[in-house]
PDB file of C-alpha atoms in Angstrom:
ATOM      1  CA  UNK Y   1       0.000   0.000   0.000  1.00  0.00           C
ATOM      2  CA  UNK Y   2       2.889   2.371   0.551  1.00  0.00           C
ATOM      3  CA  UNK Y   3       5.025   1.149  -2.377  1.00  0.00           C
ATOM      4  CA  UNK Y   4       5.080   3.580  -5.290  1.00  0.00           C
ATOM      5  CA  UNK Y   5       3.007   2.345  -8.213  1.00  0.00           C
ATOM      6  CA  UNK Y   6       4.423   1.792 -11.662  1.00  0.00           C
ATOM      7  CA  UNK Y   7       4.519   5.077 -13.525  1.00  0.00           C
ATOM      8  CA  UNK Y   8       2.676   7.051 -10.834  1.00  0.00           C
ATOM      9  CA  UNK Y   9       5.422   7.870  -8.352  1.00  0.00           C
ATOM     10  CA  UNK Y  10       2.893   7.769  -5.493  1.00  0.00           C
ATOM     11  CA  UNK Y  11       1.522   4.973  -3.323  1.00  0.00           C
ATOM     12  CA  UNK Y  12      -1.476   2.712  -3.932  1.00  0.00           C
ATOM     13  CA  UNK Y  13      -3.529   4.514  -1.273  1.00  0.00           C
ATOM     14  CA  UNK Y  14      -2.650   7.923  -2.740  1.00  0.00           C
ATOM     15  CA  UNK Y  15      -3.638   6.810  -6.251  1.00  0.00           C
ATOM     16  CA  UNK Y  16      -6.864   5.324  -4.880  1.00  0.00           C
ATOM     17  CA  UNK Y  17      -7.851   8.582  -3.196  1.00  0.00           C
ATOM     18  CA  UNK Y  18      -6.857  10.604  -6.259  1.00  0.00           C
ATOM     19  CA  UNK Y  19      -9.017   8.430  -8.564  1.00  0.00           C
ATOM     20  CA  UNK Y  20     -11.873   7.925  -6.075  1.00  0.00           C
ATOM     21  CA  UNK Y  21     -14.096  10.843  -7.244  1.00  0.00           C
ATOM     22  CA  UNK Y  22     -13.918   9.749 -10.869  1.00  0.00           C
ATOM     23  CA  UNK Y  23     -14.456   6.069 -10.083  1.00  0.00           C
ATOM     24  CA  UNK Y  24     -17.418   6.917  -7.861  1.00  0.00           C
ATOM     25  CA  UNK Y  25     -18.890   9.012 -10.650  1.00  0.00           C
ATOM     26  CA  UNK Y  26     -18.278   6.550 -13.515  1.00  0.00           C
ATOM     27  CA  UNK Y  27     -17.809   3.052 -12.067  1.00  0.00           C
ATOM     28  CA  UNK Y  28     -20.246   2.951  -9.139  1.00  0.00           C
ATOM     29  CA  UNK Y  29     -23.433   3.837 -11.085  1.00  0.00           C
ATOM     30  CA  UNK Y  30     -22.534   1.561 -14.019  1.00  0.00           C
ATOM     31  CA  UNK Y  31     -21.315  -1.628 -12.350  1.00  0.00           C
ATOM     32  CA  UNK Y  32     -23.515  -4.080 -10.444  1.00  0.00           C
ATOM     33  CA  UNK Y  33     -22.635  -6.977  -8.156  1.00  0.00           C
ATOM     34  CA  UNK Y  34     -21.681 -10.013 -10.227  1.00  0.00           C
ATOM     35  CA  UNK Y  35     -20.566  -7.978 -13.266  1.00  0.00           C
ATOM     36  CA  UNK Y  36     -17.514  -8.726 -15.397  1.00  0.00           C
ATOM     37  CA  UNK Y  37     -14.889  -5.983 -15.744  1.00  0.00           C
ATOM     38  CA  UNK Y  38     -12.087  -5.770 -18.313  1.00  0.00           C
ATOM     39  CA  UNK Y  39      -9.112  -3.402 -18.088  1.00  0.00           C
ATOM     40  CA  UNK Y  40      -7.119  -2.891 -21.259  1.00  0.00           C
ATOM     41  CA  UNK Y  41      -3.454  -2.161 -20.456  1.00  0.00           C
ATOM     42  CA  UNK Y  42      -3.965  -3.307 -16.872  1.00  0.00           C
ATOM     43  CA  UNK Y  43      -0.305  -3.198 -15.895  1.00  0.00           C
ATOM     44  CA  UNK Y  44       0.225  -5.208 -12.701  1.00  0.00           C
ATOM     45  CA  UNK Y  45      -3.485  -5.062 -11.824  1.00  0.00           C
ATOM     46  CA  UNK Y  46      -3.342  -2.320  -9.205  1.00  0.00           C
ATOM     47  CA  UNK Y  47      -5.921  -0.093 -10.894  1.00  0.00           C
ATOM     48  CA  UNK Y  48      -8.322  -3.040 -10.986  1.00  0.00           C
ATOM     49  CA  UNK Y  49      -7.589  -3.717  -7.325  1.00  0.00           C
ATOM     50  CA  UNK Y  50      -8.260  -0.161  -6.182  1.00  0.00           C
ATOM     51  CA  UNK Y  51     -11.375  -0.075  -8.392  1.00  0.00           C
ATOM     52  CA  UNK Y  52     -12.648  -3.284  -6.786  1.00  0.00           C
ATOM     53  CA  UNK Y  53     -11.965  -1.834  -3.326  1.00  0.00           C
ATOM     54  CA  UNK Y  54     -13.957   1.322  -4.101  1.00  0.00           C
ATOM     55  CA  UNK Y  55     -16.805  -0.724  -5.596  1.00  0.00           C
ATOM     56  CA  UNK Y  56     -16.817  -2.986  -2.529  1.00  0.00           C
ATOM     57  CA  UNK Y  57     -17.143   0.100  -0.306  1.00  0.00           C
ATOM     58  CA  UNK Y  58     -20.387   0.725  -2.223  1.00  0.00           C
ATOM     59  CA  UNK Y  59     -21.568  -2.891  -1.687  1.00  0.00           C
ATOM     60  CA  UNK Y  60     -20.771  -3.894  -5.269  1.00  0.00           C
ATOM     61  CA  UNK Y  61     -19.226  -7.350  -4.958  1.00  0.00           C
ATOM     62  CA  UNK Y  62     -18.898 -10.708  -6.684  1.00  0.00           C
ATOM     63  CA  UNK Y  63     -17.144  -9.151  -9.655  1.00  0.00           C
ATOM     64  CA  UNK Y  64     -14.962 -11.014 -12.141  1.00  0.00           C
ATOM     65  CA  UNK Y  65     -11.924  -9.079 -13.371  1.00  0.00           C
ATOM     66  CA  UNK Y  66      -9.815  -9.641 -16.478  1.00  0.00           C
ATOM     67  CA  UNK Y  67      -7.264  -7.669 -18.418  1.00  0.00           C
ATOM     68  CA  UNK Y  68      -4.323  -7.464 -20.756  1.00  0.00           C
ATOM     69  CA  UNK Y  69      -1.011  -5.682 -20.888  1.00  0.00           C
ATOM     70  CA  UNK Y  70       1.769  -5.529 -23.438  1.00  0.00           C
ATOM     71  CA  UNK Y  71       4.446  -6.204 -20.802  1.00  0.00           C
ATOM     72  CA  UNK Y  72       4.649  -9.912 -19.949  1.00  0.00           C
ATOM     73  CA  UNK Y  73       6.067  -9.298 -16.455  1.00  0.00           C
ATOM     74  CA  UNK Y  74       3.110  -7.036 -15.618  1.00  0.00           C
ATOM     75  CA  UNK Y  75       0.648  -9.719 -16.726  1.00  0.00           C
ATOM     76  CA  UNK Y  76       2.464 -12.288 -14.573  1.00  0.00           C
ATOM     77  CA  UNK Y  77       2.206 -10.021 -11.521  1.00  0.00           C
ATOM     78  CA  UNK Y  78      -1.487  -9.273 -12.166  1.00  0.00           C
ATOM     79  CA  UNK Y  79      -2.161 -13.013 -12.446  1.00  0.00           C
ATOM     80  CA  UNK Y  80      -0.459 -13.618  -9.105  1.00  0.00           C
ATOM     81  CA  UNK Y  81      -2.244 -10.731  -7.367  1.00  0.00           C
ATOM     82  CA  UNK Y  82      -5.664 -11.836  -8.579  1.00  0.00           C
ATOM     83  CA  UNK Y  83      -4.940 -15.552  -8.209  1.00  0.00           C
ATOM     84  CA  UNK Y  84      -3.061 -15.778  -4.918  1.00  0.00           C
ATOM     85  CA  UNK Y  85      -3.688 -12.646  -2.858  1.00  0.00           C
ATOM     86  CA  UNK Y  86      -6.420 -13.358  -0.305  1.00  0.00           C
ATOM     87  CA  UNK Y  87      -7.478  -9.702  -0.084  1.00  0.00           C
ATOM     88  CA  UNK Y  88      -7.888  -9.459  -3.859  1.00  0.00           C
ATOM     89  CA  UNK Y  89      -9.776 -12.767  -4.027  1.00  0.00           C
ATOM     90  CA  UNK Y  90     -12.273 -11.422  -1.476  1.00  0.00           C
ATOM     91  CA  UNK Y  91     -12.903  -8.382  -3.686  1.00  0.00           C
ATOM     92  CA  UNK Y  92     -13.327 -10.123  -7.052  1.00  0.00           C
ATOM     93  CA  UNK Y  93     -12.864 -13.373  -8.921  1.00  0.00           C
ATOM     94  CA  UNK Y  94      -9.972 -13.724 -11.336  1.00  0.00           C
ATOM     95  CA  UNK Y  95     -11.079 -14.025 -14.946  1.00  0.00           C
ATOM     96  CA  UNK Y  96      -8.008 -14.022 -17.198  1.00  0.00           C
ATOM     97  CA  UNK Y  97      -4.917 -11.893 -17.692  1.00  0.00           C
ATOM     98  CA  UNK Y  98      -2.887 -12.122 -20.867  1.00  0.00           C
ATOM     99  CA  UNK Y  99      -0.087 -10.417 -22.732  1.00  0.00           C
ATOM    100  CA  UNK Y 100      -1.578  -8.547 -25.657  1.00  0.00           C
ATOM    101  CA  UNK Y 101      -1.491  -5.331 -27.641  1.00  0.00           C
ATOM    102  CA  UNK Y 102      -4.570  -3.329 -26.619  1.00  0.00           C
ATOM    103  CA  UNK Y 103      -5.214  -2.385 -30.230  1.00  0.00           C
ATOM    104  CA  UNK Y 104      -5.441  -6.084 -31.168  1.00  0.00           C
ATOM    105  CA  UNK Y 105      -7.863  -7.841 -28.843  1.00  0.00           C
ATOM    106  CA  UNK Y 106      -9.391 -10.020 -31.571  1.00  0.00           C
ATOM    107  CA  UNK Y 107      -9.149 -13.146 -29.400  1.00  0.00           C
ATOM    108  CA  UNK Y 108     -11.796 -11.734 -27.019  1.00  0.00           C
ATOM    109  CA  UNK Y 109     -15.358 -12.484 -28.150  1.00  0.00           C
ATOM    110  CA  UNK Y 110     -17.742  -9.610 -28.836  1.00  0.00           C
ATOM    111  CA  UNK Y 111     -20.133  -8.542 -26.063  1.00  0.00           C
ATOM    112  CA  UNK Y 112     -18.139 -10.222 -23.279  1.00  0.00           C
ATOM    113  CA  UNK Y 113     -17.979  -7.654 -20.465  1.00  0.00           C
ATOM    114  CA  UNK Y 114     -20.339  -5.538 -18.408  1.00  0.00           C
ATOM    115  CA  UNK Y 115     -17.738  -2.769 -18.100  1.00  0.00           C
ATOM    116  CA  UNK Y 116     -14.592  -2.268 -20.207  1.00  0.00           C
ATOM    117  CA  UNK Y 117     -12.038   0.421 -19.557  1.00  0.00           C
ATOM    118  CA  UNK Y 118      -8.461   1.541 -19.768  1.00  0.00           C
ATOM    119  CA  UNK Y 119      -6.717   3.393 -17.002  1.00  0.00           C
ATOM    120  CA  UNK Y 120      -4.407   5.052 -19.508  1.00  0.00           C
ATOM    121  CA  UNK Y 121      -4.012   4.926 -23.258  1.00  0.00           C
ATOM    122  CA  UNK Y 122      -0.318   5.161 -24.036  1.00  0.00           C
ATOM    123  CA  UNK Y 123       0.968   7.071 -27.016  1.00  0.00           C
ATOM    124  CA  UNK Y 124       3.186   5.461 -29.623  1.00  0.00           C
ATOM    125  CA  UNK Y 125       6.525   7.105 -28.942  1.00  0.00           C
ATOM    126  CA  UNK Y 126       7.970   6.632 -32.450  1.00  0.00           C
ATOM    127  CA  UNK Y 127       5.006   5.921 -34.764  1.00  0.00           C
ATOM    128  CA  UNK Y 128       7.097   6.212 -37.935  1.00  0.00           C
ATOM    129  CA  UNK Y 129       9.862   4.011 -36.468  1.00  0.00           C
ATOM    130  CA  UNK Y 130      12.472   6.575 -37.378  1.00  0.00           C
ATOM    131  CA  UNK Y 131      14.652   6.053 -34.298  1.00  0.00           C
ATOM    132  CA  UNK Y 132      14.469   2.389 -33.223  1.00  0.00           C
ATOM    133  CA  UNK Y 133      17.967   2.313 -31.703  1.00  0.00           C
ATOM    134  CA  UNK Y 134      17.728   5.183 -29.223  1.00  0.00           C
ATOM    135  CA  UNK Y 135      16.136   5.426 -25.787  1.00  0.00           C
ATOM    136  CA  UNK Y 136      12.457   6.237 -25.350  1.00  0.00           C
ATOM    137  CA  UNK Y 137      13.366   9.572 -23.718  1.00  0.00           C
ATOM    138  CA  UNK Y 138      15.481  10.495 -26.734  1.00  0.00           C
ATOM    139  CA  UNK Y 139      12.662   9.365 -29.050  1.00  0.00           C
ATOM    140  CA  UNK Y 140      10.313  11.821 -27.285  1.00  0.00           C
ATOM    141  CA  UNK Y 141      12.779  14.636 -27.948  1.00  0.00           C
ATOM    142  CA  UNK Y 142      13.138  13.620 -31.575  1.00  0.00           C
ATOM    143  CA  UNK Y 143       9.335  13.526 -31.896  1.00  0.00           C
ATOM    144  CA  UNK Y 144       9.030  17.095 -30.637  1.00  0.00           C
ATOM    145  CA  UNK Y 145      11.753  18.160 -33.048  1.00  0.00           C
ATOM    146  CA  UNK Y 146       9.957  16.365 -35.894  1.00  0.00           C
ATOM    147  CA  UNK Y 147       6.757  18.311 -35.179  1.00  0.00           C
ATOM    148  CA  UNK Y 148       8.639  21.586 -35.461  1.00  0.00           C
ATOM    149  CA  UNK Y 149      10.723  20.848 -38.541  1.00  0.00           C
ATOM    150  CA  UNK Y 150       9.008  18.243 -40.731  1.00  0.00           C
ATOM    151  CA  UNK Y 151       5.306  19.003 -40.967  1.00  0.00           C
ATOM    152  CA  UNK Y 152       4.458  16.197 -43.449  1.00  0.00           C
ATOM    153  CA  UNK Y 153       6.153  13.524 -41.350  1.00  0.00           C
ATOM    154  CA  UNK Y 154       4.608  14.970 -38.196  1.00  0.00           C
ATOM    155  CA  UNK Y 155       1.165  14.798 -39.790  1.00  0.00           C
ATOM    156  CA  UNK Y 156       1.725  11.159 -40.813  1.00  0.00           C
ATOM    157  CA  UNK Y 157       2.920  10.331 -37.276  1.00  0.00           C
ATOM    158  CA  UNK Y 158      -0.249  11.898 -35.855  1.00  0.00           C
ATOM    159  CA  UNK Y 159      -2.416   9.906 -38.287  1.00  0.00           C
ATOM    160  CA  UNK Y 160      -0.774   6.680 -37.111  1.00  0.00           C
ATOM    161  CA  UNK Y 161      -1.296   7.760 -33.499  1.00  0.00           C
ATOM    162  CA  UNK Y 162      -4.967   8.503 -34.171  1.00  0.00           C
ATOM    163  CA  UNK Y 163      -5.441   5.077 -35.797  1.00  0.00           C
ATOM    164  CA  UNK Y 164      -3.820   3.467 -32.729  1.00  0.00           C
ATOM    165  CA  UNK Y 165      -6.180   5.279 -30.345  1.00  0.00           C
ATOM    166  CA  UNK Y 166      -9.192   4.451 -32.533  1.00  0.00           C
ATOM    167  CA  UNK Y 167      -8.327   0.744 -32.717  1.00  0.00           C
ATOM    168  CA  UNK Y 168      -7.779   0.564 -28.950  1.00  0.00           C
ATOM    169  CA  UNK Y 169     -11.103   2.276 -28.247  1.00  0.00           C
ATOM    170  CA  UNK Y 170     -13.025   0.262 -30.851  1.00  0.00           C
ATOM    171  CA  UNK Y 171     -11.872  -2.960 -29.209  1.00  0.00           C
ATOM    172  CA  UNK Y 172     -13.186  -1.723 -25.855  1.00  0.00           C
ATOM    173  CA  UNK Y 173     -16.535  -0.963 -27.495  1.00  0.00           C
ATOM    174  CA  UNK Y 174     -16.614  -4.358 -29.225  1.00  0.00           C
ATOM    175  CA  UNK Y 175     -15.877  -6.433 -26.106  1.00  0.00           C
ATOM    176  CA  UNK Y 176     -18.407  -4.556 -23.943  1.00  0.00           C
ATOM    177  CA  UNK Y 177     -21.948  -5.914 -23.894  1.00  0.00           C
ATOM    178  CA  UNK Y 178     -24.492  -3.805 -25.827  1.00  0.00           C
ATOM    179  CA  UNK Y 179     -25.558  -0.735 -23.888  1.00  0.00           C
ATOM    180  CA  UNK Y 180     -22.756  -1.096 -21.333  1.00  0.00           C
ATOM    181  CA  UNK Y 181     -20.217   1.575 -20.482  1.00  0.00           C
ATOM    182  CA  UNK Y 182     -16.652   1.820 -21.689  1.00  0.00           C
ATOM    183  CA  UNK Y 183     -14.356   4.275 -19.969  1.00  0.00           C
ATOM    184  CA  UNK Y 184     -10.921   5.770 -20.493  1.00  0.00           C
ATOM    185  CA  UNK Y 185      -9.543   7.317 -17.335  1.00  0.00           C
ATOM    186  CA  UNK Y 186      -6.551   9.111 -18.831  1.00  0.00           C
ATOM    187  CA  UNK Y 187      -5.260   9.620 -22.326  1.00  0.00           C
ATOM    188  CA  UNK Y 188      -1.888  10.896 -23.414  1.00  0.00           C
ATOM    189  CA  UNK Y 189      -1.583  13.957 -25.561  1.00  0.00           C
ATOM    190  CA  UNK Y 190       0.506  13.529 -28.643  1.00  0.00           C
TER     191      UNK Y 190
END
């Protein structure tokens, strides 16, 4: 609970309190006991865990949680948390966690989940694959430079980014049951 979460730089409890108002506004009215929840790009499963805790505080229980992440180690940790941790097992049942690109969730059947969301939609750092052999931080700098100096390439990079976001979001819509909510908590600007 006090360990800093991946990418956040603050603890689980701090993230939970920061996200609480939004989750109470979006999750609580749209999720019922027994529902199935899917998080695209679930990381190590902490966002699902804090979501399940908040829902439980509102007497929403018996959930089944599933998710995917591109990073295999994150999926392994999420599987352990939701499969072995007694506290997590009391909050929700483990569905499945797998390594996958969030813009390619074709293996998930249509209309599978009562609530589908992503905590954060990542940008593609180098959509044109111009700098594959430099660090991600340096790629960001090169991307900013590209926007300032090469308008045509920058426009093409943005088109690729937009297609990535659209594919990711369309998969969330497809795997949610008809009439159910999809949510994106945070999106990167590119």
